[in-house]
Amino acid sequence: MTTQAPRVRQTRPAPPNPIKVGVARASIELKQFFRERDAVVFTFSLPVVLLVLLAGIFSDPVEKTGVEASQIFAASMIAAGIMSATFVSLGTGIAQDRDDGTLKRLRGTPTPMTSYFIGKILMVLVVSFAEVVVLLAVGKGLFDLKLPTDVTSWLTFAWVFVLGVIACALLGIAISSVPRSAKSASAVIMLPFIGLQFISGVLTNPISALSSPLVEIGSVFPLKWMAQGFRSVFLPDSMTFQEVAGSWELGRMALILAAWCVGGLVLCLLTFRWKNGRQG
Amino acid sequence: MDNAGGMTETAVHVRGLVKRYGGTPVVNGLDLDIAHGEVFALLGPNGAGKTTTVEILEGYRDRDSGTVSVLGEDPGKAGRSWRSRIGIVAQTASDAAELTVREVVGHFATTYPRHRDPDAVIDGVGLGEHARKRVGRLSGGQRRRVDVALGIIGDPDLLFLDEPTTGFDPEARVQFWQLIRQLSMEGTTIVLTTHYLDEVEALANRVAVIARGQMKVVGDPATLGDRANAGAVVSWRENGRLMETETASPDQFVAELVRRNAGNVPGLSVQRPSLEDVYLQLIGEDTSTSAYRRESA
């Protein structure tokens, strides 16, 4: 029963740096994302289609402001675009990774889960950026969205973008554990996505016209604050009268989005599952 | 080999392994030793606890009790360094459909501290001409070879193969066996789970039969269940008729037969029980074999 003498093996070097592996994963994640045409169309088209329809239907200028309703929709829709590229694509994508054996394979290799998440976050940063570019192009081209020329506005844009991407990405990772399988994932994940757009001032304008219980619910989640942040960047300050608080509330916005980044991380750590509902 | 110091002597060392699902033991006091460099096959009907045992060895599942040491570490607690020393070819993966064979094998290569050459591995599993094809467009058997390539890309010391040749055509199976022999010659320890008994006979140094969560028997496939010494059926032709005799000592019987017929025994054959006979008898003792028969047919 004894066989060939086992090869004398040199000791192995330490496994590669998790960040390096995460960056390598981001590259294959992006390839997979952009090659899956259905997912690309789904992620990119929904916010664009909603914007074109809404801004096309409600194009009247807001009284005495010189701002058109379509410009307001175009600014707010950037937040929904980011949520689509992060929350929706991660929620469905990770549920699929759980079903198709991606996560099981990784657990059997030296790739640490940190690298898996680094790969996912880098991927959604790139996809979100592309989504924002598309929405800005549509907004500017069709609906006369005014791109700001001052540095302060672009700085605001940058931090709302980064905090929004991180918060929504973490919530997407967390919600990926809710559906029992990849098949039911998009249904489970579209419901909060569409629902929040109605109560966060993305599909409804102005947000102050909503009943206060709805606004209160919406104000709990990041989407409302992201939409408000992008309105502050792309609309003149004279438009603050349409906001719930009568101002852009940038300080509060930063706090709430940052809190979601921390809370989302905790939620992910508490709820993340490696297996789907059917695997033992 | 299986003393307290056995951790360094054996690639896999298991004592009293127990795993329950909802109170029912699936693995019930299993002992197992696999030496470095062995090709070790695990046989057993579906539901015998085979896959559960292997998944515990791979670190996918926790156990309820018992000691388990794989490459000197507890798989339930082992970290990345341990994972870079093992390779796993599990069942039913359908991931990475949008990546090409070269991309996915090349990616996983970079995640190991030491790896084989991706192109050589792709050639080795017979996917050389499909290297630029997307994994999702491969046939079932080709898809399986991607799994094998990913199992060996990290140059493992220990390789787990769970029904690796399901969906292979006969030629691909023989090619695959050649690859496994090559890995074994290079010193890789191989733990093979399969339903194909010819695969066990072709590859394994030792085979274990698991039924009802316990080890029924462990041994050389050629002598399993004492089949080398078991009774045999001797058949020959005499006066145009087929004669058949079951005997405990076929050598003596044949010698007598040859003497009686002055060295001319037409159609002489001696048949020992096949591995399949022994296996079916072993598991038939306590479980229905119908599921097995269907699958191996």
XYZ file of C-alpha atoms in Angstrom:
577
model
C 0.000 0.000 0.000
C 2.977 2.311 0.159
C 3.409 4.250 -3.045
C 6.020 6.390 -4.717
C 8.140 8.414 -2.325
C 6.384 11.742 -1.847
C 8.144 14.603 -3.526
C 10.352 16.540 -1.163
C 8.603 19.867 -1.162
C 10.201 23.163 -0.509
C 8.351 25.285 2.007
C 5.953 27.588 0.279
C 6.200 31.368 0.430
C 3.419 33.220 2.269
C 0.141 33.580 0.338
C -0.042 36.773 -1.754
C -1.197 40.063 -0.220
C -5.035 40.166 0.107
C -5.200 43.644 -1.440
C -3.265 42.473 -4.492
C -5.573 39.480 -4.832
C -8.562 41.834 -4.401
C -7.348 44.063 -7.244
C -6.877 40.965 -9.441
C -10.410 39.908 -8.548
C -11.748 43.374 -9.470
C -10.353 42.875 -12.944
C -12.106 39.531 -13.502
C -15.277 40.809 -11.815
C -15.386 43.723 -14.284
C -14.808 41.414 -17.235
C -17.616 39.167 -16.055
C -19.952 42.106 -15.428
C -19.474 43.788 -18.780
C -19.658 40.509 -20.708
C -22.988 39.597 -19.187
C -25.074 41.755 -21.495
C -28.366 41.255 -19.663
C -26.922 42.533 -16.381
C -25.294 45.510 -18.100
C -28.500 46.517 -19.860
C -30.505 46.012 -16.674
C -28.140 48.029 -14.476
C -27.622 50.925 -16.886
C -30.936 51.238 -18.646
C -33.409 51.412 -15.777
C -32.279 54.772 -14.376
C -31.802 56.183 -17.891
C -35.235 55.046 -19.053
C -36.886 56.400 -15.898
C -35.085 59.703 -16.347
C -36.052 60.068 -19.990
C -39.700 59.228 -19.253
C -40.061 61.386 -16.149
C -38.121 64.352 -17.445
C -39.977 64.073 -20.736
C -43.389 64.041 -19.044
C -42.678 66.691 -16.359
C -40.626 69.242 -18.230
C -42.316 72.430 -17.053
C -40.185 75.077 -15.432
C -40.586 75.424 -11.681
C -42.306 78.736 -11.030
C -40.068 81.825 -10.819
C -36.834 79.850 -10.522
C -35.613 79.411 -14.068
C -35.044 75.734 -13.255
C -36.915 73.049 -15.150
C -38.375 69.955 -13.458
C -36.385 67.792 -15.873
C -33.143 69.217 -14.462
C -34.234 68.273 -10.953
C -35.019 64.721 -12.055
C -31.682 64.492 -13.860
C -29.797 65.468 -10.682
C -31.750 63.144 -8.374
C -31.577 60.219 -10.791
C -27.785 60.086 -10.408
C -28.395 58.766 -6.884
C -30.696 56.035 -8.216
C -28.100 55.170 -10.861
C -25.496 54.637 -8.155
C -27.908 52.519 -6.166
C -28.586 50.417 -9.269
C -24.867 49.927 -9.915
C -24.145 49.011 -6.285
C -27.111 47.792 -4.260
C -28.907 46.014 -7.122
C -25.881 44.601 -8.926
C -24.220 43.347 -5.714
C -27.439 42.030 -4.200
C -28.196 39.930 -7.278
C -24.540 39.241 -8.163
C -23.569 37.804 -4.774
C -26.748 35.707 -4.600
C -25.647 34.301 -7.947
C -22.067 33.711 -6.722
C -23.581 31.735 -3.874
C -25.644 29.611 -6.294
C -23.139 28.960 -9.063
C -20.286 27.812 -6.822
C -18.089 30.952 -6.983
C -18.101 31.379 -3.200
C -17.634 27.673 -2.547
C -14.651 27.586 -4.877
C -13.083 30.609 -3.204
C -13.460 29.063 0.232
C -11.411 26.120 -0.998
C -8.542 28.332 -2.186
C -6.181 30.768 -0.435
C -8.246 33.748 -1.654
C -9.427 35.432 1.564
C -12.932 36.825 1.730
C -11.440 40.300 2.213
C -10.133 40.022 -1.345
C -13.535 38.931 -2.632
C -15.118 42.039 -1.107
C -12.319 44.337 -2.275
C -12.916 42.976 -5.775
C -16.662 43.620 -5.536
C -16.286 47.146 -4.128
C -13.720 48.156 -6.764
C -15.989 46.716 -9.447
C -19.027 48.707 -8.301
C -16.933 51.876 -8.011
C -16.025 51.545 -11.683
C -19.559 50.585 -12.731
C -21.052 53.454 -10.673
C -18.649 55.899 -12.249
C -19.665 54.712 -15.726
C -23.333 54.932 -14.751
C -22.888 58.518 -13.522
C -21.100 59.493 -16.732
C -23.996 58.081 -18.781
C -26.602 59.878 -16.661
C -24.687 63.166 -16.781
C -24.392 62.876 -20.557
C -28.122 62.187 -20.920
C -28.959 64.926 -18.411
C -26.784 67.491 -20.118
C -27.602 66.447 -23.663
C -31.374 66.099 -23.361
C -32.431 68.058 -20.307
C -30.003 70.949 -20.076
C -28.456 69.832 -16.775
C -25.912 72.496 -15.730
C -22.511 71.090 -14.811
C -21.000 73.184 -11.991
C -17.787 75.077 -12.667
C -16.575 75.606 -9.103
C -14.302 73.241 -7.165
C -16.486 73.184 -4.039
C -19.433 71.687 -5.916
C -17.262 68.960 -7.445
C -15.798 68.191 -4.012
C -19.321 67.776 -2.672
C -20.067 65.606 -5.677
C -16.986 63.473 -4.915
C -17.782 62.786 -1.269
C -21.471 62.151 -1.866
C -20.450 59.721 -4.631
C -17.882 57.848 -2.534
C -19.979 57.638 0.653
C -23.069 56.737 -1.383
C -21.284 53.980 -3.285
C -19.839 52.465 -0.111
C -23.093 52.646 1.867
C -25.214 51.198 -0.966
C -22.605 48.542 -1.786
C -22.582 47.323 1.823
C -26.386 47.272 1.882
C -26.304 45.289 -1.368
C -23.938 42.745 0.194
C -26.237 42.523 3.209
C -29.439 42.068 1.181
C -27.807 39.351 -0.961
C -28.319 37.016 2.004
C -32.102 37.531 1.996
C -33.199 35.702 -1.186
C -33.076 31.915 -0.934
C -31.663 31.562 -4.428
C -30.364 33.624 -7.333
C -33.681 33.137 -9.146
C -35.636 35.052 -6.528
C -32.888 37.623 -5.946
C -33.902 40.300 -8.435
C -37.512 40.291 -7.196
C -36.390 40.629 -3.569
C -33.920 43.382 -4.404
C -35.982 45.451 -6.871
C -38.754 45.983 -4.322
C -36.758 48.173 -1.899
C -34.945 49.793 -4.845
C -38.139 50.981 -6.547
C -39.922 51.700 -3.260
C -37.116 53.918 -1.991
C -37.025 55.886 -5.233
C -40.625 56.958 -4.614
C -40.068 58.101 -1.026
C -36.573 59.546 -1.478
C -37.397 62.308 -3.920
C -36.076 60.572 -7.014
C -39.308 59.658 -8.808
C -41.342 62.264 -6.912
C -40.645 65.943 -7.039
C -40.414 67.917 -4.882
C -39.746 65.640 -1.921
C -41.386 68.173 0.413
C -44.715 67.400 -1.279
C -44.694 63.863 0.154
C -46.548 63.136 3.388
C -44.285 63.385 6.372
C -44.405 59.677 7.442
C -43.104 58.730 3.977
C -40.391 61.367 4.140
C -39.395 60.112 7.570
C -39.054 56.544 6.320
C -37.127 57.717 3.257
C -34.823 59.823 5.426
C -33.644 56.710 7.246
C -31.993 55.331 4.096
C -29.037 56.643 2.077
C -30.856 57.201 -1.235
C -32.730 60.306 -0.019
C -29.504 61.914 1.136
C -27.590 61.038 -1.991
C -30.333 62.511 -4.206
C -30.353 65.649 -2.064
C -26.562 65.839 -2.313
C -26.622 65.693 -6.112
C -29.363 68.308 -6.246
C -27.117 70.557 -4.166
C -24.377 70.107 -6.758
C -26.416 70.580 -9.928
C -29.158 73.017 -8.873
C -28.841 76.645 -7.769
C -29.088 77.314 -4.017
C -32.384 79.099 -4.684
C -33.944 75.625 -5.049
C -33.505 74.759 -1.377
C -37.081 75.941 -0.757
C -38.205 72.602 -2.231
C -36.239 70.585 0.322
C -37.835 69.258 3.484
C -35.553 71.275 5.760
C -35.379 74.277 3.459
C -31.624 73.820 3.066
C -29.197 71.288 1.541
C -28.220 69.942 5.007
C -24.759 68.903 3.846
C -23.441 68.266 7.374
C -26.321 66.004 8.326
C -26.054 64.260 4.956
C -22.382 63.455 5.518
C -23.105 62.101 9.008
C -25.976 59.887 7.900
C -24.129 58.494 4.871
C -21.023 57.819 6.995
C -23.204 56.142 9.623
C -24.606 53.873 6.897
C -21.080 52.946 5.851
C -20.337 51.766 9.398
C -23.776 50.266 10.022
C -23.767 48.538 6.636
C -20.425 46.938 7.436
C -21.731 45.641 10.757
C -24.882 44.354 9.035
C -22.747 42.507 6.446
C -20.587 40.903 9.108
C -23.640 39.770 11.063
C -25.726 38.430 8.190
C -23.372 37.218 5.457
C -23.922 33.599 4.388
C -21.587 31.469 2.280
C -24.276 29.080 1.169
C -27.717 29.526 -0.356
C -30.917 28.265 1.264
C -30.671 24.832 -0.310
C -27.048 23.966 0.425
C -26.696 22.276 3.799
C 1.336 5.032 11.096
C -1.669 5.971 13.162
C -0.035 6.694 16.500
C -0.014 10.068 18.222
C 2.859 11.250 16.067
C 0.900 10.214 12.995
C 0.139 13.827 12.127
C 3.427 14.190 10.349
C 3.381 10.663 8.965
C -0.036 10.732 7.344
C -1.613 13.203 4.966
C -5.031 12.550 6.469
C -5.691 11.243 9.953
C -9.252 10.826 11.269
C -10.439 9.233 14.501
C -14.009 8.834 15.719
C -15.481 11.387 13.305
C -19.142 12.138 13.986
C -21.450 14.497 12.073
C -25.163 14.746 12.741
C -27.874 16.479 10.749
C -30.861 17.197 12.958
C -29.814 14.564 15.467
C -29.331 11.803 12.878
C -25.692 10.768 12.540
C -24.570 10.834 8.910
C -20.993 10.072 9.825
C -20.839 7.829 12.854
C -17.447 7.159 14.406
C -15.366 7.049 11.238
C -11.618 6.293 11.290
C -9.380 6.984 8.312
C -5.666 7.205 7.520
C -4.234 8.261 4.203
C -0.467 8.195 3.686
C 1.474 10.888 1.859
C 1.705 10.094 -1.830
C -1.207 7.669 -1.901
C -4.080 7.633 -4.353
C -6.920 6.809 -1.999
C -10.425 6.082 -3.247
C -13.615 6.457 -1.231
C -16.565 4.344 -2.309
C -20.042 4.176 -0.905
C -23.690 4.454 -1.868
C -25.365 7.867 -1.967
C -26.143 9.033 1.549
C -23.399 6.890 3.088
C -21.605 9.928 4.494
C -18.905 10.014 1.839
C -19.386 13.588 0.650
C -19.924 14.842 4.206
C -16.644 13.215 5.262
C -14.754 14.717 2.341
C -16.286 18.153 2.945
C -15.112 17.996 6.564
C -11.599 17.101 5.366
C -11.738 20.038 2.909
C -12.736 22.470 5.657
C -16.201 23.163 4.193
C -18.110 21.622 7.082
C -17.640 21.473 10.818
C -17.926 18.245 12.773
C -19.725 17.254 15.940
C -16.885 15.209 17.408
C -13.716 13.325 16.583
C -10.166 14.294 15.647
C -9.295 15.322 12.119
C -5.860 16.232 10.849
C -5.222 17.061 7.197
C -1.609 17.880 6.269
C -0.979 18.258 9.987
C -3.731 20.823 10.622
C -7.354 20.823 11.723
C -9.264 21.777 8.547
C -11.909 23.539 10.661
C -9.304 26.029 11.884
C -6.725 26.063 9.112
C -5.863 29.293 7.328
C -4.653 30.488 3.948
C -1.286 28.713 4.046
C -3.033 25.383 4.510
C -5.488 26.200 1.723
C -2.621 26.882 -0.647
C -1.409 23.310 -0.073
C -4.683 21.616 -0.982
C -6.612 21.431 -4.238
C -10.334 20.765 -4.481
C -12.335 19.556 -7.453
C -15.878 19.705 -6.097
C -19.115 18.782 -7.825
C -21.451 21.021 -9.808
C -19.755 24.378 -10.151
C -21.102 26.661 -12.874
C -19.153 29.799 -12.030
C -16.963 32.015 -14.224
C -19.145 31.397 -17.287
C -18.188 34.730 -18.881
C -14.425 34.278 -18.504
C -12.217 32.385 -20.909
C -10.454 29.239 -19.760
C -7.116 31.064 -19.882
C -8.442 34.030 -17.892
C -9.891 31.981 -15.057
C -6.942 29.592 -14.756
C -4.512 32.529 -15.056
C -6.377 34.456 -12.360
C -6.405 31.624 -9.853
C -2.708 30.999 -10.482
C -1.913 34.464 -9.112
C -3.828 33.789 -5.895
C -1.453 30.990 -4.795
C 1.979 31.441 -3.240
C 3.349 28.911 -5.723
C 1.599 27.787 -8.864
C 1.983 25.695 -11.969
C 2.240 27.264 -15.394
C -1.371 28.049 -16.490
C -0.785 27.144 -20.139
C 0.834 23.842 -19.200
C -2.059 23.017 -16.872
C -4.625 23.897 -19.559
C -2.779 21.636 -22.010
C -2.488 18.966 -19.337
C -6.252 18.728 -18.850
C -6.738 18.660 -22.617
C -8.197 22.147 -23.056
C -5.302 23.603 -25.051
C -7.404 24.321 -28.124
C -10.217 25.800 -26.002
C -8.054 28.146 -23.929
C -9.664 31.248 -25.451
C -13.202 29.965 -25.231
C -15.549 31.218 -22.545
C -16.120 28.683 -19.802
C -19.901 28.972 -20.224
C -19.653 27.778 -23.830
C -17.795 24.551 -23.033
C -19.445 21.133 -22.969
C -20.122 19.469 -19.617
C -16.996 17.319 -19.793
C -14.836 20.272 -20.824
C -16.333 22.359 -18.010
C -15.305 19.623 -15.595
C -11.732 19.807 -16.875
C -11.655 23.500 -15.990
C -12.502 22.430 -12.426
C -9.636 19.950 -12.528
C -7.280 22.633 -13.878
C -8.285 24.971 -11.037
C -7.806 22.141 -8.544
C -4.174 21.605 -9.556
C -3.085 25.127 -10.567
C -1.795 25.853 -7.042
C 0.505 22.798 -7.167
C -1.222 21.112 -4.198
C 0.344 18.551 -1.879
C -3.108 17.017 -1.440
C -5.808 16.923 -4.095
C -9.486 16.110 -3.460
C -11.383 14.824 -6.483
C -15.144 14.456 -6.086
C -16.510 12.390 -8.984
C -14.088 14.070 -11.366
C -14.893 12.163 -14.559
C -18.675 12.471 -14.538
C -19.649 13.528 -18.048
C -16.341 12.491 -19.652
C -16.292 10.376 -22.790
C -14.176 7.193 -22.574
C -11.190 8.791 -24.275
C -11.260 11.797 -21.962
C -11.420 9.498 -18.941
C -8.314 7.617 -19.998
C -6.537 10.950 -20.586
C -7.657 12.114 -17.174
C -6.383 8.940 -15.509
C -3.031 9.577 -17.147
C -2.971 13.065 -15.653
C -3.793 11.724 -12.177
C -1.038 9.099 -12.457
C 1.357 11.859 -13.453
C 0.391 13.971 -10.412
C 0.714 10.931 -8.188
C 4.175 10.191 -9.562
C 5.171 13.733 -8.691
C 4.191 12.987 -5.089
C 0.723 14.547 -4.849
C -1.562 12.749 -2.408
C -4.954 12.162 -4.015
C -8.304 11.521 -2.355
C -10.765 10.330 -4.979
C -14.522 9.948 -4.554
C -16.149 8.132 -7.432
C -18.943 5.823 -8.499
C -16.854 4.167 -11.201
C -15.229 0.976 -9.968
C -12.999 0.709 -13.039
C -11.650 4.131 -12.111
C -10.814 2.847 -8.646
C -9.055 -0.196 -10.076
C -7.176 1.953 -12.576
C -5.963 4.599 -10.140
C -6.186 3.768 -6.463
C -3.493 2.270 -4.265
C -6.085 1.781 -1.583
C -9.839 1.918 -1.454
C -12.226 2.406 1.442
C -15.893 1.490 1.407
C -18.136 3.689 3.566
C -21.684 2.703 4.429
C -23.988 4.231 7.038
C -21.327 6.670 8.133
C -18.793 4.017 9.042
C -15.793 2.423 7.414
C -16.761 -1.029 6.167
C -13.402 -2.055 4.798
C -10.105 -0.554 3.641
C -7.650 -2.247 1.365
C -5.905 -2.755 -1.943
C -8.539 -2.737 -4.722
C -7.054 -5.992 -6.029
C -7.532 -7.847 -2.765
C -10.496 -5.981 -1.273
C -12.833 -8.208 0.729
C -10.195 -10.962 0.362
C -11.321 -11.355 -3.238
C -7.889 -12.606 -4.333
C -8.441 -15.618 -2.093
C -12.198 -15.878 -2.363
C -13.843 -18.813 -4.070
C -13.730 -18.777 -7.851
C -15.829 -20.116 -10.667
C -13.897 -22.439 -13.004
C -15.483 -23.110 -16.365
C -14.351 -25.220 -19.306
C -15.702 -27.247 -22.238
C -15.965 -30.981 -22.087
C -17.543 -33.113 -24.847
C -18.984 -29.977 -26.393
C -20.722 -28.933 -23.171
C -19.974 -25.932 -20.941
C -18.952 -27.113 -17.492
C -18.861 -24.843 -14.424
C -17.673 -25.493 -10.883
C -17.437 -23.185 -7.885
C -14.384 -23.939 -5.792
C -12.504 -22.522 -2.818
C -9.148 -23.633 -4.266
C -9.272 -23.077 -8.017
C -5.530 -23.669 -8.488
C -5.762 -27.262 -7.239
C -8.950 -27.811 -9.189
C -7.404 -26.577 -12.432
C -4.276 -28.677 -11.887
C -6.461 -31.736 -11.442
C -8.508 -30.813 -14.499
C -5.403 -30.408 -16.659
C -4.007 -33.757 -15.457
C -7.297 -35.546 -16.106
C -7.583 -34.152 -19.644
C -3.934 -34.706 -20.503
C -3.168 -31.017 -20.698
C -5.967 -30.117 -23.088
C -8.806 -28.128 -21.459
C -10.728 -26.092 -24.055
C -12.411 -22.849 -22.982
C -10.771 -22.847 -19.552
C -11.431 -19.761 -17.428
C -11.137 -18.911 -13.738
C -13.267 -16.038 -12.497
C -12.697 -14.327 -9.195
C -15.320 -11.961 -7.796
C -14.929 -8.520 -9.406
C -14.450 -5.356 -7.363
C -18.061 -4.607 -8.178
C -19.219 -7.959 -6.755
C -17.275 -7.352 -3.554
C -18.508 -3.782 -3.297
C -22.151 -4.682 -3.837
C -21.879 -7.481 -1.309
C -20.305 -5.125 1.252
C -22.882 -2.397 0.961
C -25.681 -4.899 0.363
C -25.213 -6.053 3.918
C -26.902 -2.988 5.270
C -28.283 -0.789 2.553
C -30.224 -0.999 -0.648
C -28.010 -0.870 -3.692
C -30.593 0.177 -6.215
C -29.432 3.787 -6.289
C -25.897 2.689 -6.923
C -26.831 0.293 -9.689
C -28.688 3.033 -11.510
C -25.816 5.466 -11.318
C -23.061 3.110 -12.288
C -24.996 1.635 -15.173
